[in-house]
Short mmCIF file of C-alpha atoms in Angstrom, two decimals:
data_model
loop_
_atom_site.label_atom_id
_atom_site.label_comp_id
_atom_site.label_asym_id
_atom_site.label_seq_id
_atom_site.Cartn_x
_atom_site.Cartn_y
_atom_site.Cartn_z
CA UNK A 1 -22.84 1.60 68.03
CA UNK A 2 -24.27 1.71 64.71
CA UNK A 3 -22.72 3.93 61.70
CA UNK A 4 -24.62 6.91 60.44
CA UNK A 5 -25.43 6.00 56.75
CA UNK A 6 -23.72 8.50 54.34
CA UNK A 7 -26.24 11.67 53.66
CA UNK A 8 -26.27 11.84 49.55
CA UNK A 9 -24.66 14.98 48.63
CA UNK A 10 -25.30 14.60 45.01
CA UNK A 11 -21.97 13.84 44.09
CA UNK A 12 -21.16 10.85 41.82
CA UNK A 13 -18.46 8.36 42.75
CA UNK A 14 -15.84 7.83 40.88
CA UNK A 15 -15.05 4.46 40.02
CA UNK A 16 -11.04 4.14 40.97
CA UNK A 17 -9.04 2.56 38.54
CA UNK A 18 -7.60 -0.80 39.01
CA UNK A 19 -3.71 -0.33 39.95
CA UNK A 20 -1.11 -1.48 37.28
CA UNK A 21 1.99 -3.16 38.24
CA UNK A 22 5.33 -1.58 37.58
CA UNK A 23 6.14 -4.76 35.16
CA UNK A 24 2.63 -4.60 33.23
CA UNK A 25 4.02 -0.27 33.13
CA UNK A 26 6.90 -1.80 31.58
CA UNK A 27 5.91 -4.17 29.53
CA UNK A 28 3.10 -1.63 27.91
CA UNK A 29 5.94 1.02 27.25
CA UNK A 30 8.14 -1.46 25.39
CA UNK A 31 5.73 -2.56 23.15
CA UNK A 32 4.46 1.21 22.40
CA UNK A 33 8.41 2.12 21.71
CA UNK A 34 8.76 -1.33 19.84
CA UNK A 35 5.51 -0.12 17.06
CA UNK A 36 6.95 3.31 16.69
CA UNK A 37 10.10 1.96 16.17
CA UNK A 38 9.75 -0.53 14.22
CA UNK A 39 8.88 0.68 11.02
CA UNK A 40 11.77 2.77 10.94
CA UNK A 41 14.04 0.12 11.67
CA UNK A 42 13.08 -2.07 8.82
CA UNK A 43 12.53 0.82 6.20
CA UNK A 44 16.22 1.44 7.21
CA UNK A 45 17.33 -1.74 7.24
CA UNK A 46 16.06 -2.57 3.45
CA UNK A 47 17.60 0.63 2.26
CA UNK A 48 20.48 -0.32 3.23
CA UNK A 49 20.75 -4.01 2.04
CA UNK A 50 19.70 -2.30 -1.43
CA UNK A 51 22.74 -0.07 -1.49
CA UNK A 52 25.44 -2.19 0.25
CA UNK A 53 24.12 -4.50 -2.56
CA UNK A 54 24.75 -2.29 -5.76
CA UNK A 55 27.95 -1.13 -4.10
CA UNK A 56 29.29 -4.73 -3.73
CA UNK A 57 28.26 -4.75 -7.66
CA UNK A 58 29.25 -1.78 -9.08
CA UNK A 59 32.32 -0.31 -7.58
CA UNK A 60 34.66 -3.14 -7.77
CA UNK A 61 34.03 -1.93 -12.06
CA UNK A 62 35.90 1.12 -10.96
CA UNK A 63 39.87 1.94 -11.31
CA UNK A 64 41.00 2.34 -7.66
CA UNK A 65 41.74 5.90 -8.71
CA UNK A 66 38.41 6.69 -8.81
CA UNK A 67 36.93 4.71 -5.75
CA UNK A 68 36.47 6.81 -2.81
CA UNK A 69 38.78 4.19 -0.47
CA UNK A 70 41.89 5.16 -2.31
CA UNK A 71 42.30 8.53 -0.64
CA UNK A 72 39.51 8.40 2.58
CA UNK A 73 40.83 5.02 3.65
CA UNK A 74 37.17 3.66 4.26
CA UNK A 75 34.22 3.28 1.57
CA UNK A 76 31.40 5.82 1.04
CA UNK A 77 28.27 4.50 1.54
CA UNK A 78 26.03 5.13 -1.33
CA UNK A 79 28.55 5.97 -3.76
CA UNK A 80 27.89 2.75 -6.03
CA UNK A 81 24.14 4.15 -6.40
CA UNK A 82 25.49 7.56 -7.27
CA UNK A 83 28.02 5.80 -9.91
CA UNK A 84 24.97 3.68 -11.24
CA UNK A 85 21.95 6.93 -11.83
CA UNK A 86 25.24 8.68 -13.64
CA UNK A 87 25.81 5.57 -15.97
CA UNK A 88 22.18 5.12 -16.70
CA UNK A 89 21.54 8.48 -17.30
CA UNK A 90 24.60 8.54 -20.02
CA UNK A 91 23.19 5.50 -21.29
CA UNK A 92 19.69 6.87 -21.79
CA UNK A 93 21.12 9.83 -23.04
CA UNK A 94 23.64 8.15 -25.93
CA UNK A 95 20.51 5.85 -26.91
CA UNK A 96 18.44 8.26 -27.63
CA UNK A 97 20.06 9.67 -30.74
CA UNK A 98 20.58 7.58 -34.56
CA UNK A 99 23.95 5.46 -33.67
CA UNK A 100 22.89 4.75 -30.04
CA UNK A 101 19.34 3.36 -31.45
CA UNK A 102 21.42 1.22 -33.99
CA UNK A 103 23.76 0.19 -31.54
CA UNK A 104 20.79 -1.36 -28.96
CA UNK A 105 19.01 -2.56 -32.17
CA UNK A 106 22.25 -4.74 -33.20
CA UNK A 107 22.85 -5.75 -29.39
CA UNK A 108 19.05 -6.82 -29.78
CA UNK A 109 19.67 -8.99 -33.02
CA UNK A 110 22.70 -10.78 -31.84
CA UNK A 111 20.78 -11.66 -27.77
CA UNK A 112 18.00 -12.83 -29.70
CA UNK A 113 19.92 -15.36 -31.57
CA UNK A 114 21.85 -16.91 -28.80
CA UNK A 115 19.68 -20.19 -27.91
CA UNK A 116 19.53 -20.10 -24.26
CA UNK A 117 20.30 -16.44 -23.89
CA UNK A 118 16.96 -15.44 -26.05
CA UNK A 119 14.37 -17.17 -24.01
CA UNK A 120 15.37 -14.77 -20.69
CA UNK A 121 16.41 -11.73 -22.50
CA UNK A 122 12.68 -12.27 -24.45
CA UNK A 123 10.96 -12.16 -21.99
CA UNK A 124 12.04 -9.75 -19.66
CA UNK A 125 12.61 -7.07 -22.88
CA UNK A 126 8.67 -7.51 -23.73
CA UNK A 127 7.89 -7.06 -19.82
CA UNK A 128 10.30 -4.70 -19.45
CA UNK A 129 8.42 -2.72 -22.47
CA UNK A 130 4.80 -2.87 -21.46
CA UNK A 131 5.78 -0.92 -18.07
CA UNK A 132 7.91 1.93 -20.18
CA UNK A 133 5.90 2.11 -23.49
CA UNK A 134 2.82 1.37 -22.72
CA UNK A 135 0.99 2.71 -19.24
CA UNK A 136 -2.28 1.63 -20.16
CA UNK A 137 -1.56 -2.13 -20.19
CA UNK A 138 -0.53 -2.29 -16.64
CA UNK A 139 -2.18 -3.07 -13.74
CA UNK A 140 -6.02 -1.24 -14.58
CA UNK A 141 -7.72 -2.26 -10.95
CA UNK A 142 -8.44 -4.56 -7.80
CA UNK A 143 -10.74 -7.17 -8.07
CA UNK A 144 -12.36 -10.23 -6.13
CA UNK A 145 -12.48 -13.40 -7.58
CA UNK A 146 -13.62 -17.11 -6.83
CA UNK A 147 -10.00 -19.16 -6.32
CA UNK A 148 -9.16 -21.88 -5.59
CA UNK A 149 -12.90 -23.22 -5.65
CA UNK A 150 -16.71 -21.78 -5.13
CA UNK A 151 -17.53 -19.28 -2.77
CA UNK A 152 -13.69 -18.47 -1.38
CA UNK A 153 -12.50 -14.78 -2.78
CA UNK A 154 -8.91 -14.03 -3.33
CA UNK A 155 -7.40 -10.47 -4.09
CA UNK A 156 -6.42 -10.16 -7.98
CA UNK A 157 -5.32 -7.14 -10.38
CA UNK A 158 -6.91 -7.12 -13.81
CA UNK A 159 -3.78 -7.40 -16.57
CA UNK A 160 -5.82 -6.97 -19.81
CA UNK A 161 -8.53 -8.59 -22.02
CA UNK A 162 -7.87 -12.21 -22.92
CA UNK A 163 -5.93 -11.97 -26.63
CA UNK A 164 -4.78 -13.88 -29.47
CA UNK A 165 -4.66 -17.65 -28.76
CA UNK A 166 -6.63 -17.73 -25.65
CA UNK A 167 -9.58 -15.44 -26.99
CA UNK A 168 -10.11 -17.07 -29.68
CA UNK A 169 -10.65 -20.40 -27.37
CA UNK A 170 -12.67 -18.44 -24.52
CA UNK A 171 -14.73 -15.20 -25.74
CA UNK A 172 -14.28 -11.30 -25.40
CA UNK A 173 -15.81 -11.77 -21.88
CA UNK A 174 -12.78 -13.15 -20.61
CA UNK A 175 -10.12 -10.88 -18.88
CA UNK A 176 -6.70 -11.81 -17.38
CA UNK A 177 -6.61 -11.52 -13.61
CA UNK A 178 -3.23 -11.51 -11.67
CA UNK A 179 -3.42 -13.46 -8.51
CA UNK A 180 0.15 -12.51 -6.74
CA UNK A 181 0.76 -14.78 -3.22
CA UNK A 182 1.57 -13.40 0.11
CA UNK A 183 3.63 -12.12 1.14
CA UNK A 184 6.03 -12.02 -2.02
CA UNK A 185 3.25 -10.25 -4.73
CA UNK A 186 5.83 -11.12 -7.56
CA UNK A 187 4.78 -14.62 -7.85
CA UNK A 188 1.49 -15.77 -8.31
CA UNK A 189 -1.02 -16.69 -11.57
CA UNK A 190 -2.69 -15.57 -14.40
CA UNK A 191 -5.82 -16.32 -14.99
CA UNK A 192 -8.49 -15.97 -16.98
CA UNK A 193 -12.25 -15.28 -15.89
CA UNK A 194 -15.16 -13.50 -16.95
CA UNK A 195 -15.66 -10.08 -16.03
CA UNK A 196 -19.16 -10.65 -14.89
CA UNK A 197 -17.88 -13.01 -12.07
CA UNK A 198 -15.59 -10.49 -10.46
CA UNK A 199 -15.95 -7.87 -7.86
CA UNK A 200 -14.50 -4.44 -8.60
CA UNK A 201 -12.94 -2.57 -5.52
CA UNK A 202 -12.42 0.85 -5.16
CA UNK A 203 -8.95 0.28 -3.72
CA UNK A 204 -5.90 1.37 -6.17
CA UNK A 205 -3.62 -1.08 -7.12
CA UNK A 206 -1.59 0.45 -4.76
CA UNK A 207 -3.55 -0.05 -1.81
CA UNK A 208 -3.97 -3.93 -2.68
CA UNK A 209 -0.29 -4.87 -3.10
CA UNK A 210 0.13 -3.34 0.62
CA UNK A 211 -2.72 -5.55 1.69
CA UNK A 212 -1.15 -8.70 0.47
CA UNK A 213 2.31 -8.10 1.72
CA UNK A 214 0.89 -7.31 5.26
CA UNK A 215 -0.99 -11.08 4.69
CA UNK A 216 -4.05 -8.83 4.97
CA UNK A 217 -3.19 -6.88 8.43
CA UNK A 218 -3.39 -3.56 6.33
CA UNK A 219 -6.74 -2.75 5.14
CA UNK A 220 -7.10 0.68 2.81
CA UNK A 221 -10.37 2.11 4.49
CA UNK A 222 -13.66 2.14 2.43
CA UNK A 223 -15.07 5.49 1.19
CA UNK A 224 -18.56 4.55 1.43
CA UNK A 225 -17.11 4.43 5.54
CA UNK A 226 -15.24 7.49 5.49
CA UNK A 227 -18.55 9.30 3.98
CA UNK A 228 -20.79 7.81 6.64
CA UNK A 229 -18.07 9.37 9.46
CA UNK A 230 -18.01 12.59 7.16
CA UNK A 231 -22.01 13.00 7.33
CA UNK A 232 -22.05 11.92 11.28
CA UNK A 233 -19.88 14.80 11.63
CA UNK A 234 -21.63 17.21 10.12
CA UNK A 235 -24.81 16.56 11.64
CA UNK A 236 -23.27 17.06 15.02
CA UNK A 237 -24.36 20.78 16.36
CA UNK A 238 -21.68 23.18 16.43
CA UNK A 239 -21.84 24.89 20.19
CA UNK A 240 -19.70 26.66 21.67
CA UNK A 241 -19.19 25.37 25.44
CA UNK A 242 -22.20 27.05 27.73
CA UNK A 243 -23.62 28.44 25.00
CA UNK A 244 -28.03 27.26 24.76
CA UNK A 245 -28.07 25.72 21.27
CA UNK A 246 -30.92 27.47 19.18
CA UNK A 247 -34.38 25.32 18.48
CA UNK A 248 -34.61 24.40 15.32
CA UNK A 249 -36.55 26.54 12.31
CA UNK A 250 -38.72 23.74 11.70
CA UNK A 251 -39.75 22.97 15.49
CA UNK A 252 -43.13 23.73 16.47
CA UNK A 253 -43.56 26.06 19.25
CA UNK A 254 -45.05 25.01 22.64
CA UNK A 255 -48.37 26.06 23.86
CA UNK A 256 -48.67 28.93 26.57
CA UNK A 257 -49.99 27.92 29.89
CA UNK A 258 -53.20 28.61 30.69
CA UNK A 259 -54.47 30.99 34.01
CA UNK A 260 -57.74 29.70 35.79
CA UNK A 261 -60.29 32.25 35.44
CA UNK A 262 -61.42 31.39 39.20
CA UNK A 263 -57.86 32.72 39.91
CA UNK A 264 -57.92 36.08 38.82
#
């Protein structure tokens, strides 16, 4: 006996969704715990190798009456950073008047002169004083430029005009670029290229030293992008649900129909 075919009833089918395993369940939870997680985990974990480091370094400087061991029979976590912001801030605080500034500028004279000991404390002193004294010579911007040959960009922080030495070889054209590596953005190279032949990005300097140490994984989002999704929404009408949206002021309106006269 033949089957009856199905009368329509208007209704649309719903596709059914393809059954999932309980180990593909599984395996799709652990990864969503494992992202959430994650981050936290690692944030945690540097924090902590930061301060078990400077208390490894600075409490064994204290007298054991003053570590916390002596009377809590286990070690504070933390308390070596405390002990270091304390001594820093006395240290800023004793420089900053006549015998403290003639103390550093003796300690100063006498590092300077010891062979060896000159060339690191030099150099670190003069870097450590461009970040403290003088804001404007760090880091200005991101910018592309051609490395290590034609038509291959790399990800580079302008440093400051080319000076001294080096200008007087090259031109005022020439700026000094930073290229740090990935994923360690303290090593890298300096060099020097015209301004012309680099692209400016609107990221902060920020933004690109978190794209290099995610090896480019974490991409700061463009604003020209974020405008174009800011005008898409706006252009989108405003209903509320059931409610007939109004015709537009500008629309044209439509022509009456028309009676036959043989009708009447």
């Amino acid at each position: 006996m033949a089957k009856k075919p199905k009368k329509d009833m208007g209704i649309l089918e719903v596709e059914k969704l393809p059954r999932v395993s309980a180990w593909a369940w599984l395996r799709a939870r652990f990864f969503a715990g494992m992202v959430i997680a994650l981050p936290i985990v690692v944030t945690f974990a540097i924090l902590q190798f930061f301060i078990n480091y400077i208390d490894q370094r600075v409490v064994p400087f204290l007298p054991e009456s003053l570590r916390p061991e002596t009377y809590l029979n286990y070690a504070v976590p933390g308390f070596g950073v405390i002990v270091l912001v304390l001594f820093l801030t006395i240290l800023g605080a004793i420089t900053t008047n006549l015998l403290g500034r003639s103390v550093v500028v003796i300690t100063d004279r006498v590092l300077s002169q010891i062979p060896i000991v000159r060339t690191v404390y030099s150099s670190f002193k003069q870097l450590v004083d461009v970040f403290a004294n003088n804001p404007t010579e760090q880091f200005r911007e991101c910018v592309l430029i051609q490395f290590p040959r034609e038509d291959s960009w790399c990800l580079g922080f302008v440093a400051a005009p080319a000076r001294g030495e080096v200008r007087s070889h090259l031109s005022e054209e020439y700026i000094g670029v930073f290229v740090p590596t990935t994923p360690n953005p303290t090593s890298g190279f300096i060099m020097f290229v015209k301004a012309e032949n680099t692209i400016k990005l609107h990221m902060s300097v920020e933004e690109g030293a978190r794209m290099i140490l995610s090896a480019g994984l974490v991409v700061p989002e463009h604003p020209d992008v974020q405008a174009a999704i800011d005008a898409a929404n706006d252009r989108q009408p405003k209903t509320e649900a059931g409610e007939p949206s109004s015709p537009e002021p500008d629309a044209e309106p439509g022509h009456e129909p028309t009676q036959d006269p043989d009708l009447k």
